[in-house]
Coordinates of C-alpha atoms and ligand atoms in Angstrom, one line a residue:
M1176 CA -73.9 107.4 -35.0
V1177 CA -76.4 106.6 -37.6
P1178 CA -77.5 109.3 -39.7
P1179 CA -81.2 110.3 -39.7
P1180 CA -83.2 108.6 -42.5
D1181 CA -84.5 111.6 -44.1
N1182 CA -81.5 113.9 -45.1
D1183 CA -84.0 116.8 -45.7
W1184 CA -84.6 116.9 -42.1
S1185 CA -81.3 116.9 -40.1
L1186 CA -80.9 115.5 -36.4
R1187 CA -80.6 119.0 -35.2
D1188 CA -84.2 120.0 -36.6
M1189 CA -85.2 116.6 -34.7
A1190 CA -84.1 118.0 -31.6
K1191 CA -85.8 121.2 -32.1
Y1192 CA -89.2 119.6 -33.2
P1193 CA -89.1 116.4 -31.1
F1194 CA -92.8 115.7 -31.2
L1195 CA -92.8 115.4 -35.0
E1196 CA -93.2 111.7 -36.7
D1197 CA -89.4 111.8 -37.9
A1198 CA -88.0 112.8 -34.5
K1199 CA -90.4 109.7 -32.7
E1200 CA -89.4 107.3 -35.6
Y1201 CA -85.9 108.4 -35.1
I1202 CA -86.1 107.8 -31.3
K1203 CA -87.7 104.3 -31.8
E1204 CA -85.0 103.1 -34.4
E1205 CA -82.1 104.6 -33.6
G1206 CA -82.5 105.8 -30.0
P1207 CA -81.5 103.5 -26.6
S1208 CA -84.0 101.6 -25.3
F1209 CA -86.3 102.5 -22.6
D1210 CA -84.6 100.6 -20.0
E1211 CA -81.2 102.1 -21.2
L1212 CA -82.7 105.8 -21.3
I1213 CA -84.1 105.7 -17.8
Q1214 CA -80.9 103.9 -16.4
D1215 CA -77.6 104.3 -18.3
R1216 CA -75.1 106.3 -17.4
L1217 CA -74.5 107.5 -21.0
W1218 CA -77.9 108.8 -21.1
G1219 CA -77.6 110.7 -17.8
E1220 CA -77.3 114.5 -19.7
A1221 CA -80.6 113.6 -21.2
R1222 CA -82.3 112.8 -17.9
K1223 CA -81.0 116.1 -16.3
R1224 CA -82.3 117.8 -19.7
G1225 CA -85.6 116.5 -19.3
K1226 CA -85.9 117.5 -15.9
E1227 CA -84.7 120.8 -16.6
R1228 CA -87.0 121.3 -19.4
V1229 CA -90.0 120.7 -16.8
L1230 CA -88.5 123.0 -14.2
Q1231 CA -87.9 125.7 -16.9
T1232 CA -91.7 125.8 -17.8
L1233 CA -92.3 126.2 -14.2
N1234 CA -90.1 128.8 -13.4
E1235 CA -89.7 130.9 -16.7
G1236 CA -92.8 129.8 -18.3
R1237 CA -90.8 128.1 -21.4
V1238 CA -88.3 125.6 -21.9
L1239 CA -85.0 127.9 -23.0
I1240 CA -83.6 127.0 -26.0
R1241 CA -80.2 125.4 -25.7
D1242 CA -76.9 125.3 -28.0
L1243 CA -77.3 122.3 -30.1
E1244 CA -73.7 122.0 -31.6
G1245 CA -72.8 118.3 -32.3
E1246 CA -74.6 115.3 -32.4
I1247 CA -74.3 114.2 -28.9
K1248 CA -76.2 117.5 -27.4
Q1249 CA -78.8 117.0 -30.4
E1250 CA -79.4 113.4 -29.3
E1251 CA -79.3 114.4 -25.8
E1252 CA -82.0 117.2 -26.2
L1253 CA -84.1 114.6 -28.6
F1254 CA -83.9 112.2 -26.0
S1255 CA -84.7 114.5 -23.1
Y1256 CA -88.2 115.2 -24.9
P1257 CA -89.4 111.8 -23.8
I1258 CA -88.1 112.4 -20.2
A1259 CA -90.0 115.1 -19.5
R1260 CA -92.9 113.9 -20.9
M1261 CA -92.5 111.0 -18.4
L1262 CA -91.8 113.2 -15.5
V1263 CA -95.0 115.5 -15.8
S1264 CA -97.3 112.7 -16.5
S1265 CA -95.9 110.8 -13.3
V1266 CA -96.6 114.0 -11.1
G1267 CA -100.3 114.1 -12.7
D1268 CA -101.1 117.6 -12.0
D1269 CA -103.4 119.3 -14.4
Y1270 CA -101.4 122.6 -14.0
L1271 CA -98.3 121.4 -14.5
L1272 CA -99.6 119.6 -17.5
R1273 CA -100.9 122.6 -19.0
R1274 CA -97.7 124.8 -18.1
Y1275 CA -95.7 121.9 -19.4
T1276 CA -97.3 122.0 -22.9
L1277 CA -97.1 126.1 -23.0
G1278 CA -93.7 125.9 -22.2
E1279 CA -92.7 123.5 -25.0
A1280 CA -94.9 125.7 -27.6
E1281 CA -93.1 128.8 -26.5
R1282 CA -89.9 127.4 -27.2
V1283 CA -91.0 126.0 -30.3
S1284 CA -92.5 129.1 -31.3
E1285 CA -89.0 131.0 -30.6
E1286 CA -87.2 128.2 -32.7
I1287 CA -89.5 128.8 -35.6
S1288 CA -89.2 132.6 -35.5
R1289 CA -85.7 132.0 -35.9
E1290 CA -85.8 129.8 -38.9
E1291 CA -85.6 130.9 -42.8
D1292 CA -89.2 131.0 -44.5
D1293 CA -88.4 127.5 -46.7
K1294 CA -87.4 125.6 -43.3
I1295 CA -91.1 127.2 -41.8
L1296 CA -92.7 125.9 -44.6
K1297 CA -91.4 122.3 -44.2
L1298 CA -92.0 122.4 -40.7
S1299 CA -95.7 123.6 -41.7
S1300 CA -96.1 120.8 -44.0
R1301 CA -94.8 118.2 -41.5
L1302 CA -97.6 119.9 -39.2
D1303 CA -100.2 118.9 -42.1
L1304 CA -101.3 122.5 -42.8
N1305 CA -101.8 123.4 -45.9
S1306 CA -99.7 126.3 -46.7
D1307 CA -97.2 128.0 -49.0
K1308 CA -95.9 131.3 -50.0
R1309 CA -97.5 133.7 -52.6
K1310 CA -96.4 137.1 -53.4
G1311 CA -93.9 137.3 -50.4
E1312 CA -96.6 136.4 -47.6
F1313 CA -97.6 133.2 -46.1
T1314 CA -100.8 131.6 -46.9
V1315 CA -102.7 128.9 -45.6
H1316 CA -106.1 127.1 -46.7
F1317 CA -109.0 128.6 -44.9
S1318 CA -110.5 125.3 -43.4
D1319 CA -106.9 125.0 -41.6
Y1320 CA -106.9 128.4 -40.7
L1321 CA -110.3 127.7 -39.0
E1322 CA -109.2 124.6 -37.4
S1323 CA -106.1 126.1 -36.2
T1324 CA -107.4 129.6 -35.0
E1325 CA -110.1 127.8 -33.0
R1326 CA -108.4 128.8 -29.6
L1327 CA -107.5 132.4 -30.5
R1328 CA -110.3 134.3 -29.2
S1329 CA -109.8 138.1 -30.3
S1330 CA -111.4 139.3 -33.0
G1331 CA -108.4 139.9 -35.1
W1332 CA -108.3 136.1 -35.6
K1333 CA -111.7 135.7 -37.1
L1334 CA -111.9 135.1 -40.5
V1335 CA -113.9 137.7 -41.7
N1336 CA -111.2 140.0 -40.7
Q1337 CA -108.2 138.3 -42.8
D1338 CA -107.1 139.0 -46.3
L1339 CA -108.7 136.2 -47.8
R1340 CA -108.1 135.6 -51.5
D1341 CA -109.1 132.3 -53.5
G1342 CA -110.0 130.3 -50.3
R1343 CA -106.4 131.0 -48.7
V1344 CA -105.5 133.4 -46.0
Y1345 CA -102.4 135.8 -46.6
L1346 CA -100.5 136.2 -43.5
G1347 CA -97.4 137.9 -42.3
K1348 CA -94.5 135.6 -40.7
R1349 CA -95.5 136.6 -36.9
R1350 CA -99.0 135.5 -37.4
F1351 CA -98.1 132.6 -39.1
V1352 CA -96.0 131.2 -36.6
R1353 CA -98.3 132.0 -34.1
I1354 CA -100.5 129.5 -35.9
L1355 CA -98.1 127.1 -36.2
K1356 CA -97.8 127.4 -32.4
E1357 CA -101.3 126.5 -31.8
K1358 CA -100.8 123.4 -33.9
V1359 CA -97.7 122.5 -31.9
S1360 CA -99.3 123.0 -28.8
S1361 CA -102.3 121.0 -29.6
I1362 CA -99.7 117.9 -30.8
I1363 CA -97.8 118.3 -27.7
S1364 CA -100.6 117.9 -25.4
E1365 CA -101.9 114.7 -27.0
G1366 CA -101.2 111.8 -25.2
L1367 CA -100.5 113.6 -22.1
P1368 CA -100.5 112.2 -19.4
A1369 CA -99.0 109.0 -20.6
P1370 CA -99.5 105.9 -18.7
T1371 CA -96.5 105.8 -15.8
S1372 CA -95.2 102.6 -14.1
D1373 CA -93.6 101.4 -11.1
T1374 CA -90.3 101.6 -12.6
I1375 CA -90.4 105.2 -13.8
L1376 CA -91.6 106.4 -10.1
E1377 CA -88.9 104.4 -8.7
K1378 CA -86.0 105.6 -10.9
F1379 CA -87.2 109.3 -10.9
N1380 CA -88.3 109.4 -7.4
S1381 CA -85.9 112.2 -6.4
E1382 CA -86.6 114.3 -9.7
L1383 CA -90.4 114.0 -9.4
E1384 CA -89.8 115.1 -5.6
D1385 CA -88.2 118.2 -6.9
I1386 CA -90.4 118.9 -9.2
K1387 CA -93.5 118.6 -6.9
E1388 CA -92.0 121.2 -4.3
E1389 CA -90.9 123.6 -7.6
L1390 CA -94.6 123.2 -8.1
E1391 CA -96.2 123.8 -4.6
S1392 CA -93.7 127.0 -4.1
V1393 CA -95.1 128.3 -7.6
R1394 CA -98.8 128.0 -6.4
T1395 CA -97.7 129.8 -3.4
R1396 CA -96.3 132.7 -5.2
M1397 CA -99.5 132.6 -7.2
E1398 CA -101.5 133.1 -3.9
E1399 CA -99.5 135.7 -2.8
V1400 CA -100.0 138.1 -5.5
D1401 CA -101.0 141.4 -3.7
M1402 CA -103.9 143.0 -5.6
G1403 CA -103.4 146.4 -3.8
E1404 CA -106.0 148.9 -4.8
V1405 CA -108.8 147.9 -6.9
E1406 CA -108.6 149.6 -10.4
T1407 CA -111.5 148.6 -12.6
E1408 CA -110.2 150.1 -15.7
L1409 CA -107.6 147.3 -15.5
F1410 CA -110.2 144.3 -15.5
P1411 CA -110.4 141.8 -18.1
P1412 CA -113.1 142.8 -20.9
C1413 CA -115.1 140.0 -19.4
M1414 CA -115.4 141.6 -16.0
K1415 CA -115.9 145.2 -17.4
K1416 CA -118.9 144.0 -19.7
L1417 CA -120.5 142.1 -16.6
L1418 CA -119.9 145.3 -14.6
A1419 CA -121.0 147.8 -17.0
G1420 CA -124.5 145.8 -17.6
Q1421 CA -125.1 145.4 -13.7
K1422 CA -124.7 149.1 -13.6
E1423 CA -127.1 149.7 -16.2
G1424 CA -129.9 147.2 -14.9
E1425 CA -129.1 144.5 -17.4
N1426 CA -130.5 141.0 -16.1
L1427 CA -127.3 139.1 -15.8
S1428 CA -127.4 135.2 -16.1
H1429 CA -126.9 133.5 -13.1
E1430 CA -123.5 132.5 -14.3
G1431 CA -122.4 136.2 -15.0
R1432 CA -123.9 137.4 -11.5
F1433 CA -121.6 134.5 -9.9
A1434 CA -118.5 135.3 -11.9
L1435 CA -118.8 138.7 -11.2
T1436 CA -119.2 138.8 -7.2
A1437 CA -116.4 135.9 -7.0
F1438 CA -113.9 138.1 -9.2
L1439 CA -114.6 141.1 -7.1
K1440 CA -114.5 139.5 -4.0
K1441 CA -111.2 138.0 -5.2
V1442 CA -109.5 141.5 -6.6
G1443 CA -109.9 142.9 -2.8
L1444 CA -113.7 144.4 -2.7
S1445 CA -115.4 144.4 1.0
E1446 CA -118.6 142.9 0.9
D1447 CA -120.3 146.2 1.6
E1448 CA -118.6 147.4 -1.9
I1449 CA -119.6 144.6 -3.7
I1450 CA -123.5 145.1 -2.3
D1451 CA -122.8 149.0 -3.4
I1452 CA -122.3 147.9 -7.3
F1453 CA -125.4 145.5 -7.2
R1454 CA -127.0 148.5 -5.6
E1455 CA -126.8 150.6 -8.9
A1456 CA -129.3 147.9 -10.7
P1457 CA -132.7 149.2 -10.8
D1458 CA -134.3 145.6 -9.6
F1459 CA -131.9 145.6 -6.6
D1460 CA -133.0 144.1 -3.6
I1461 CA -130.9 144.3 -0.6
D1462 CA -131.8 141.1 1.1
M1463 CA -131.7 138.8 -1.8
A1464 CA -128.0 140.5 -3.1
S1465 CA -126.8 140.0 0.2
Y1466 CA -127.7 136.6 0.5
Q1467 CA -126.5 135.7 -2.6
I1468 CA -123.0 137.9 -2.2
Q1469 CA -122.7 136.3 1.3
H1470 CA -123.1 132.8 -0.1
I1471 CA -120.5 133.2 -2.8
I1472 CA -117.8 135.1 -0.5
G1473 CA -118.4 132.1 1.8
E1474 CA -119.9 133.8 4.9
I1475 CA -122.7 131.6 4.7
S1476 CA -121.6 128.5 3.0
G1477 CA -118.0 128.7 4.9
T1478 CA -116.5 128.0 1.3
E1479 CA -115.3 130.8 -0.7
Y1480 CA -116.2 130.3 -4.4
N1481 CA -113.2 130.8 -6.7
P1482 CA -114.2 132.9 -9.9
P1483 CA -114.1 130.7 -13.2
G1484 CA -111.7 130.4 -15.4
C1485 CA -111.7 131.3 -19.3
D1486 CA -112.6 128.0 -20.3
T1487 CA -115.8 128.1 -18.3
M1488 CA -116.5 131.9 -18.9
K1489 CA -116.5 130.8 -22.4
T1490 CA -118.6 127.6 -22.0
N1491 CA -121.4 130.1 -20.1
G1492 CA -120.9 132.7 -22.9
I1493 CA -119.7 135.3 -20.6
C1494 CA -116.2 135.5 -22.0
F1495 CA -116.9 138.9 -24.2
N1496 CA -114.8 140.9 -26.2
P1497 CA -111.5 139.3 -25.5
D1498 CA -108.7 141.0 -26.4
S1499 CA -104.7 140.5 -27.6
L1500 CA -103.8 139.3 -23.8
C1501 CA -106.6 137.0 -23.7
D1502 CA -105.0 135.4 -26.8
Q1503 CA -101.9 134.6 -25.1
D1504 CA -101.6 131.0 -24.6
W1505 CA -100.9 131.2 -21.0
M1506 CA -104.1 133.2 -20.4
N1507 CA -106.6 131.2 -18.4
H1508 CA -108.1 133.1 -16.1
P1509 CA -109.8 136.6 -15.5
I1510 CA -107.6 137.0 -12.2
S1511 CA -104.4 136.4 -14.3
Y1512 CA -105.5 139.0 -16.5
Y1513 CA -105.9 141.6 -13.8
S1514 CA -102.9 140.7 -12.1
I1515 CA -100.8 140.9 -15.2
K1516 CA -101.9 144.4 -16.0
K1517 CA -101.9 145.7 -12.2
K1518 CA -98.0 144.3 -12.3
N1519 CA -97.4 146.1 -15.4
E1520 CA -99.0 149.2 -14.4
D1521 CA -97.1 149.4 -11.1
K1522 CA -93.8 148.8 -13.1
D1523 CA -94.6 151.7 -15.4
Q1524 CA -95.6 154.0 -12.2
E1525 CA -91.9 153.0 -10.7
E1526 CA -90.5 154.0 -13.9
K1527 CA -92.3 157.3 -14.1
E1528 CA -91.5 158.1 -10.4
E1529 CA -87.4 157.4 -10.8
K1530 CA -87.6 159.7 -13.8
E1531 CA -88.8 162.6 -11.9
Ligands
LIG2438 S1 -110.3 135.2 -22.5 FE1 -110.9 135.1 -20.3 S2 -110.1 137.1 -19.2 FE2 -110.4 137.4 -21.5 S3 -112.6 138.0 -21.8 FE3 -112.6 135.7 -21.9 S4 -113.0 135.0 -19.8 FE4 -112.3 137.1 -19.7

C-alpha cells in the first residue's frame, strides 16, 4: 500500500476528513478505479460502509465514528465517502441530502473535538481559515469569522458580542470547533447532488431501495408526532413574537399572519381557537379573519398550507430573536423547534412523576 504523499497528514486523518483536498488527491492517485470501487469484491466493505453512512444520518442524525485501526479499515472508511455521496445523489431527495450533509458534519465535529489543539489548527488551515492560538485561546481573523458564522442566527454569534482584539476574534475550543463545523458543512454540501449514471443506479439498486424505504419511514415517523396540549411558552421565538404582536394589535405583515396561522393550526389549535387569538387585535374583523384562516387551514381551498420553514421565515424578515436551539444545524423549521421542546418537557415531567 502506497503511503500518503504528505507525511504530516496521515491516512487515518484522510479517513476522518475525506472532504479535504489531500484525501481527494489520495483517492485519485492511490485509490481503486471507479469500476473497481463499485464492483470489485475487494471494496465490498467500503460499499457497505457507504450505505451505512447514509442510513445512520437518517436514523441517528449523524454518521457514527468507527474504529480506524489499521490501513485497511482507514482506506475502507475513506473510499466509503464517495460511495455515500453517490447514493444520496442517486436518491435525489432534498431532505435526504440535507440530512446527510448535517450527519457527516456532526461526525466531523465530534472527531475534531477529540483532537489535540495542534491538529485542530492544521485542519483549520486546510479549511482555509485564518486562525491560530494566542494566549491559550483560538483566534480567527474577523472576516473569516463573519463568513463562517453567516448561518448562525443567535445573538451570541454576532461580531459585536465577541472578544475582538486587533482584528481577531478570540474563542474557546468549543466555539472554535463550531465554526469549523460550519465550514465543513458547506464543503460537504458542495457538488451535491452529484450527477448519477445508469451504471450507478443499476449496481446500487438494492442499496437505493433500502435507503428510500428508510427515508419514507423516517418521514412517516415525523408526521406522526403527537403535539398533545398546546403550550405557547414552548413556541419558538419567532412565533412568540408574532403571537405577542397579534395580541397587541401590531399590523403583522401578510407573511407573518400566514406563518402564525399555519403554525397554530399545525400544533393543534382549532379554527375557533385561532379566531379567538386574532380577535384580540384592535382591528379585528370577524369575516375577514375567518376567510383568511379558513383559506390557510384548507377549508376553502381544500389544501392545508404548511407553515414556512426557517429559511423562508428568514427571507421574509420574520425569524425573530433566534436562540441557541435555533442555531442547531438540524433546526430548519419552527414546528421542529416546538416538537423538540415538547418532547423534552414531556420527558422532564415523566422523570418528575417517577421521583414523586
Ligand atoms: S430559526 Fe426558525 S424557529 Fe428559530 S426563530 Fe428563526 S424561524 Fe423561528
